[in-house]
PDB file of C-alpha atoms in Angstrom:
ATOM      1  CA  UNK X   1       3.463  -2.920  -2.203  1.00 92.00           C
ATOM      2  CA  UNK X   2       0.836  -1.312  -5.002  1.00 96.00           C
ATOM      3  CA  UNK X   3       0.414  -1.943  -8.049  1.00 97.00           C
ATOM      4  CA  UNK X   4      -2.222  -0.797 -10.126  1.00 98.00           C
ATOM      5  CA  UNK X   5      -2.596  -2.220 -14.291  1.00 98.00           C
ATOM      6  CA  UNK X   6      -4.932  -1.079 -16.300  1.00 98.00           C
ATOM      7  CA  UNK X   7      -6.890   1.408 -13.835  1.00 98.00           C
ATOM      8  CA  UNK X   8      -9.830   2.978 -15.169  1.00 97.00           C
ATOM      9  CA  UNK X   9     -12.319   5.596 -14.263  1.00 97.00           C
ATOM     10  CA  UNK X  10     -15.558   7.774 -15.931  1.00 95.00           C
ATOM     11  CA  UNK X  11     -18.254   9.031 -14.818  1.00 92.00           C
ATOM     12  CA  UNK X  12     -21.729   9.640 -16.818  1.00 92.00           C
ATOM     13  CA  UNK X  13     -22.167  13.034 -18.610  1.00 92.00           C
ATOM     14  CA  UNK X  14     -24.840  13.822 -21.339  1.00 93.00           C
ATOM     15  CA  UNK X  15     -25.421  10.545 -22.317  1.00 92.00           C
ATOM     16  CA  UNK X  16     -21.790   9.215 -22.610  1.00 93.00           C
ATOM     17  CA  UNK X  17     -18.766   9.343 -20.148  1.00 94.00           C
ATOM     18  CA  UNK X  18     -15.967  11.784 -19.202  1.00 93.00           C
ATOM     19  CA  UNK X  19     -13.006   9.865 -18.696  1.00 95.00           C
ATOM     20  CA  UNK X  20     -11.003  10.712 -15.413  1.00 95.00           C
ATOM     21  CA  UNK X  21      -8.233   7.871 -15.574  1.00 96.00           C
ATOM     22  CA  UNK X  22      -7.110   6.105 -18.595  1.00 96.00           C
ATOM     23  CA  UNK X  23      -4.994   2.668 -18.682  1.00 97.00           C
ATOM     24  CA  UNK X  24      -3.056   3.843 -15.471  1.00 97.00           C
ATOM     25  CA  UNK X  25      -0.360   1.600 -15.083  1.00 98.00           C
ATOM     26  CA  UNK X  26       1.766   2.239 -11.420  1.00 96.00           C
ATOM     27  CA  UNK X  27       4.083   0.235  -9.205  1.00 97.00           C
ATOM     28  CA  UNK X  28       4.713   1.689  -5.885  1.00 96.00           C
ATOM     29  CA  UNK X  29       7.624  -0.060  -3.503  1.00 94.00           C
ATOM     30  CA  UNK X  30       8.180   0.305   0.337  1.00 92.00           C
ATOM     31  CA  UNK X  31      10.336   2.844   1.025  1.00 92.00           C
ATOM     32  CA  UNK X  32       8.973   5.363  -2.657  1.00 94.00           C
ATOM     33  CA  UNK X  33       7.917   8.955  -2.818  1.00 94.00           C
ATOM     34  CA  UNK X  34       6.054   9.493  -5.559  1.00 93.00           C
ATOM     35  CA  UNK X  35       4.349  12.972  -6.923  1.00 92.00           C
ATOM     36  CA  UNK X  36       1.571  12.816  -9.038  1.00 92.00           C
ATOM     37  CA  UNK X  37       1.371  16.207 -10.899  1.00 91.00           C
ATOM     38  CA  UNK X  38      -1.279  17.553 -12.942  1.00 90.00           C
ATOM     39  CA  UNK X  39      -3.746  20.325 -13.868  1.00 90.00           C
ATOM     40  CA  UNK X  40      -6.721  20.560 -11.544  1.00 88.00           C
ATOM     41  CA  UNK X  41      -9.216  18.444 -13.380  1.00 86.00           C
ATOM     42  CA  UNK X  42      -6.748  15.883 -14.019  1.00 90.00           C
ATOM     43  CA  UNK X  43      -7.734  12.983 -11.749  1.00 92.00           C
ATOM     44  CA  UNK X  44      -5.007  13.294  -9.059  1.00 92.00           C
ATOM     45  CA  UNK X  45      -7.590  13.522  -6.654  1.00 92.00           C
ATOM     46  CA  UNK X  46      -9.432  10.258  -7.908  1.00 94.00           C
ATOM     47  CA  UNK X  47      -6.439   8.149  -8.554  1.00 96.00           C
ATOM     48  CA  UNK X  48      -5.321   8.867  -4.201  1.00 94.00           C
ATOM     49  CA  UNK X  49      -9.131   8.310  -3.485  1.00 93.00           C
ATOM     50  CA  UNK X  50      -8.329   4.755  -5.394  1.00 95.00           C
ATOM     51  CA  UNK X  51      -4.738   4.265  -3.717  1.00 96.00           C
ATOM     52  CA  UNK X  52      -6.197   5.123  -0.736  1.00 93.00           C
ATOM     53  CA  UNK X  53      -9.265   2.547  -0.542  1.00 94.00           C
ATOM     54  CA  UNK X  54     -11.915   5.250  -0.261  1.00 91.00           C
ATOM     55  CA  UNK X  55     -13.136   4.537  -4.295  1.00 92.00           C
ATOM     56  CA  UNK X  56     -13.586   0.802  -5.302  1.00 91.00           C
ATOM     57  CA  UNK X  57     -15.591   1.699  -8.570  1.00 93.00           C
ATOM     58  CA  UNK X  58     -13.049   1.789 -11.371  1.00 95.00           C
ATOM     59  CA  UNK X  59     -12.011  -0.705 -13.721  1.00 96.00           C
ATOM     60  CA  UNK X  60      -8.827  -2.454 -13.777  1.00 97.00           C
ATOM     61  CA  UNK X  61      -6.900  -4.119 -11.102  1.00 97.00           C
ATOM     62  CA  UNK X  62      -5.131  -2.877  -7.922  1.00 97.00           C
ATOM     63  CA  UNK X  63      -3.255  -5.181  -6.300  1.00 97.00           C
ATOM     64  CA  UNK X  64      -2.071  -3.848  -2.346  1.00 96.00           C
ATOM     65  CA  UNK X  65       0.498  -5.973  -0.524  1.00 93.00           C
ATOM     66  CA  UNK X  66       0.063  -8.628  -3.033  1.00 92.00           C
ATOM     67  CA  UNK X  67      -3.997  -8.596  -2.306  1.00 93.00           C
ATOM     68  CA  UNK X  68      -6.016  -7.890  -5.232  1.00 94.00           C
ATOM     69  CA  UNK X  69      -8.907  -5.230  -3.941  1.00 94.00           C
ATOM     70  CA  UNK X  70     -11.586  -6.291  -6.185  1.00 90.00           C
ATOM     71  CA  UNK X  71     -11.783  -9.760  -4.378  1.00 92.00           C
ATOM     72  CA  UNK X  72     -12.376  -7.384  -1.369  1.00 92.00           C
ATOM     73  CA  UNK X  73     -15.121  -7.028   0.388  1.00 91.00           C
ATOM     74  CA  UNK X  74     -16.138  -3.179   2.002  1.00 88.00           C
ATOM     75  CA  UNK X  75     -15.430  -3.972   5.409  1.00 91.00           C
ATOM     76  CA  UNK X  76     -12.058  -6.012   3.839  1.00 92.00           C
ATOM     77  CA  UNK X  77     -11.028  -3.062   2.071  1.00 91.00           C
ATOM     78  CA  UNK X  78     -12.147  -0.526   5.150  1.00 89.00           C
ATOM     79  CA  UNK X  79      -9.748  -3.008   7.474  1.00 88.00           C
ATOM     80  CA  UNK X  80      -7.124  -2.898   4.931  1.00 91.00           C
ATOM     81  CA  UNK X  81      -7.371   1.045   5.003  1.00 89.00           C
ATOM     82  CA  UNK X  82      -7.343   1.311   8.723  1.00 86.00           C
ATOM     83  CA  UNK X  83      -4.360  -0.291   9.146  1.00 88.00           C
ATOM     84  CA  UNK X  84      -1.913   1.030   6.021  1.00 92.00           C
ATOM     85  CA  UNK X  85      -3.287   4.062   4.982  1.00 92.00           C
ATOM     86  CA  UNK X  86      -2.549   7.628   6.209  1.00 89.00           C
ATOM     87  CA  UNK X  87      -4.361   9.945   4.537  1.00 86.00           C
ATOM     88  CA  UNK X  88      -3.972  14.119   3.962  1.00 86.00           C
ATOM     89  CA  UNK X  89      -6.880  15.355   2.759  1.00 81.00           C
ATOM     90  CA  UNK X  90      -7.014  18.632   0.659  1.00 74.00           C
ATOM     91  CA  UNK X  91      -9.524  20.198   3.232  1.00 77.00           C
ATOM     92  CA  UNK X  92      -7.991  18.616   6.331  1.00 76.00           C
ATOM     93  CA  UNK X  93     -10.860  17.216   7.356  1.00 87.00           C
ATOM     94  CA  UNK X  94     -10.309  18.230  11.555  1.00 94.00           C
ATOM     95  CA  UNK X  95     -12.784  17.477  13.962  1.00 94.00           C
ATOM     96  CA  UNK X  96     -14.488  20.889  14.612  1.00 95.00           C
ATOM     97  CA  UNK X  97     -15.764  19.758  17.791  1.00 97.00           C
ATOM     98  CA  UNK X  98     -12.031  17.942  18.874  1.00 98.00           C
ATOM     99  CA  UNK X  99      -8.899  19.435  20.282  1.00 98.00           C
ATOM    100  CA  UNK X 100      -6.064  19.244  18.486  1.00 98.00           C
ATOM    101  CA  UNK X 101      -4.930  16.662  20.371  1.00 98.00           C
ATOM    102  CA  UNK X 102      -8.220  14.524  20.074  1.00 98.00           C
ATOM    103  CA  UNK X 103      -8.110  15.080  16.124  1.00 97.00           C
ATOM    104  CA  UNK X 104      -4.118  13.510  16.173  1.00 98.00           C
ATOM    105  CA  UNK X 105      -5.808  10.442  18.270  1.00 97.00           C
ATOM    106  CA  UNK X 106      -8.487   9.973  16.649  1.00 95.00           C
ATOM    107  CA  UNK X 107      -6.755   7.181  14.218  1.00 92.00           C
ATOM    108  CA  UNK X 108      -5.226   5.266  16.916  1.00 94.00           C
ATOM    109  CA  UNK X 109      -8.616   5.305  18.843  1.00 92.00           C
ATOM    110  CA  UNK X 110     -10.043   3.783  15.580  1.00 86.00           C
ATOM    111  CA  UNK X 111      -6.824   0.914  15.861  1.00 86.00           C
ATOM    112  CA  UNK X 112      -7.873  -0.389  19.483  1.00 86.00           C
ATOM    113  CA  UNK X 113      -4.417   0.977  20.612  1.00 92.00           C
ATOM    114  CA  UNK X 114      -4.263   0.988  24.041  1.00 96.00           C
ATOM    115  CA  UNK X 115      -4.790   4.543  26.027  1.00 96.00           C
ATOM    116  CA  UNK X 116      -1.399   4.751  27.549  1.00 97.00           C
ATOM    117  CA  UNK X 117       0.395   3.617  23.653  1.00 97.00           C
ATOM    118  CA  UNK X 118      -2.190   6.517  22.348  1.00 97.00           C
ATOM    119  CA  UNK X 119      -0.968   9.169  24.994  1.00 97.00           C
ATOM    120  CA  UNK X 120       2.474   8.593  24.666  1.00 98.00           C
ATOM    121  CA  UNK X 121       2.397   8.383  20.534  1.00 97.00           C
ATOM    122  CA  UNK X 122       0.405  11.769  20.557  1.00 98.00           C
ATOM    123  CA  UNK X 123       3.121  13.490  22.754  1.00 98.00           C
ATOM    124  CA  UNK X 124       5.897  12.366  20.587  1.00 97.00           C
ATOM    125  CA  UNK X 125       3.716  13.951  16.983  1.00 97.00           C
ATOM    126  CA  UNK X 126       3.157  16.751  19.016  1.00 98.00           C
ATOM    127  CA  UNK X 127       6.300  17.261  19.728  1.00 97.00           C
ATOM    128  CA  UNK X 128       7.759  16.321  16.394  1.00 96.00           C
ATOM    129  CA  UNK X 129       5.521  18.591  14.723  1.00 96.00           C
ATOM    130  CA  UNK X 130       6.179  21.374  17.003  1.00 96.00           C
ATOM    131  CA  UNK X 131       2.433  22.369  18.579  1.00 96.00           C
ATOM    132  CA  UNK X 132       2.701  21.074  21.631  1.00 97.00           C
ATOM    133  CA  UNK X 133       1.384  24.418  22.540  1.00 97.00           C
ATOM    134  CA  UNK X 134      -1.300  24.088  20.584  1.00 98.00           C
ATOM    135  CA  UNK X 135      -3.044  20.749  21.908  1.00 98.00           C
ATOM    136  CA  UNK X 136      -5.967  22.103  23.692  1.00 98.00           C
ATOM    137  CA  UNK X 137      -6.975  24.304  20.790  1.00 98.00           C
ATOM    138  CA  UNK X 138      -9.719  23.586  18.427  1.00 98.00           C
ATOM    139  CA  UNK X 139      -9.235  23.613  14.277  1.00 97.00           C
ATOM    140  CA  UNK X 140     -11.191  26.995  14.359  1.00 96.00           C
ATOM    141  CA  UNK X 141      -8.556  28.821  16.500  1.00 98.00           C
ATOM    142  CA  UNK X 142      -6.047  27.529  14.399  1.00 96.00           C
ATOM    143  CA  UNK X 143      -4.350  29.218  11.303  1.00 94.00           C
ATOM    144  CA  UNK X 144      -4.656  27.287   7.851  1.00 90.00           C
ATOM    145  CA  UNK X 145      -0.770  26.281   8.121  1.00 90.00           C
ATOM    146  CA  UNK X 146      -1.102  25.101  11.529  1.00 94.00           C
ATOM    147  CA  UNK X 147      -4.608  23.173  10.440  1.00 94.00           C
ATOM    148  CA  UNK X 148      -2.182  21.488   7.856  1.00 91.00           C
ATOM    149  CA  UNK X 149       0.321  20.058  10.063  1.00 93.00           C
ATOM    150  CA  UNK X 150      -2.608  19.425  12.186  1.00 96.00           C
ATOM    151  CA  UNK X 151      -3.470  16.971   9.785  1.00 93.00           C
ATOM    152  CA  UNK X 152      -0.248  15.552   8.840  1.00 93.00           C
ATOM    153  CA  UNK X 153       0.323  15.059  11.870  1.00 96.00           C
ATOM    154  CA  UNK X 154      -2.902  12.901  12.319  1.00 95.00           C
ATOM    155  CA  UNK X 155      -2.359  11.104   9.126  1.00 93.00           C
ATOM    156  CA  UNK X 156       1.269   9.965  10.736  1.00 95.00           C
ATOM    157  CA  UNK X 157       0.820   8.965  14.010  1.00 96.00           C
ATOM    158  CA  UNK X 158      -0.568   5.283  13.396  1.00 92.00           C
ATOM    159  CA  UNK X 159       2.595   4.658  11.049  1.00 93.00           C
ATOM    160  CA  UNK X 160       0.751   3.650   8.136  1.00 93.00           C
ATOM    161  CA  UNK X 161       2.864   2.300   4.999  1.00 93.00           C
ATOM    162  CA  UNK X 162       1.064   3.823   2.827  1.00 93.00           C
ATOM    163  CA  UNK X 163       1.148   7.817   3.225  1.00 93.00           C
ATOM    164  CA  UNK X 164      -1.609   9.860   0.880  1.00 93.00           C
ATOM    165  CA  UNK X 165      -1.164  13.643   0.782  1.00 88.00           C
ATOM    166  CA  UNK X 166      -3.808  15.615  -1.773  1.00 87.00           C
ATOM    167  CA  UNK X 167      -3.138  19.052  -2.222  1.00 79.00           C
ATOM    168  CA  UNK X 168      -0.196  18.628   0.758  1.00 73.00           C
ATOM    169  CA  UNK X 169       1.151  22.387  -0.328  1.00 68.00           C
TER     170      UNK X 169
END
């Protein structure tokens, strides 16, 4: 499913570069789990920003269901994203201004799935996850913990096969 060979990334600093990832060398089959662990500086961050199709400027080559990215165009890539990747973000990244409920549908809303699909998918996270109680609240009136599964939840519910979690503690 990925596999990266030879992955690089720097960025500019006083005239030279700081390395974030060196030679990174990765396969990742259907069906893994996979923790990347690290101190914070480390490039975990970078390397699911790269996994996840949200960086294309590194070095190297990243291969995704047998499609090499840097033959890619953005709007490829973005399409590619939309419909593999579920991402966790280390902030969460909620919707102030959506309910909890709008912030789970928001993905499917961006997949042209059907309104009646969309309502009955969001029931079932909500459910799973436990906050059906909370659906008509907004990320502000939520705790941090509840923000969290807030945003697993939204990172689930279009089935992706490729599930990104920064920070997912």
């Amino acid at each position: 499913m990925i596999q990266l060979r030879g992955v690089e990334k720097w960025y500019p600093y006083q005239g030279g570069r700081t390395w974030v990832l060196r030679n990174v060398d990765l396969d990742i089959e259907p069906g893994d789990f996979l923790t990347i662990m690290g101190p914070s500086g480390a490039g975990k961050s970078t390397l699911l920003s790269i996994l996840g199709m949200m960086d294309s400027e590194y070095d190297g080559e990243y291969r995704f269901h047998g499609r090499d990215l840097r033959t890619l165009k953005g709007k490829q890539r973005a399409a590619l994203n939309k419909e593999h990747v579920g991402f966790v973000f280390q902030r969460f990244h909620l919707l102030d201004d959506l309910t909890v409920y709008e912030n789970i549908e928001v993905p499917l809303t961006y997949r042209d799935v059907r309104r009646s699909e969309r309502e009955a998918r969001v029931a079932e996270v909500l459910d799973r996850f436990n906050i059906v109680a909370k659906k008509d609240l907004f990320p502000n009136q939520l705790s941090g913990g509840q923000q969290q599964l807030v945003a697993v939840a939204r990172a689930v519910i279009s089935r992706p096969s490729l599930l990104l979690a920064d920070e997912p503690t």
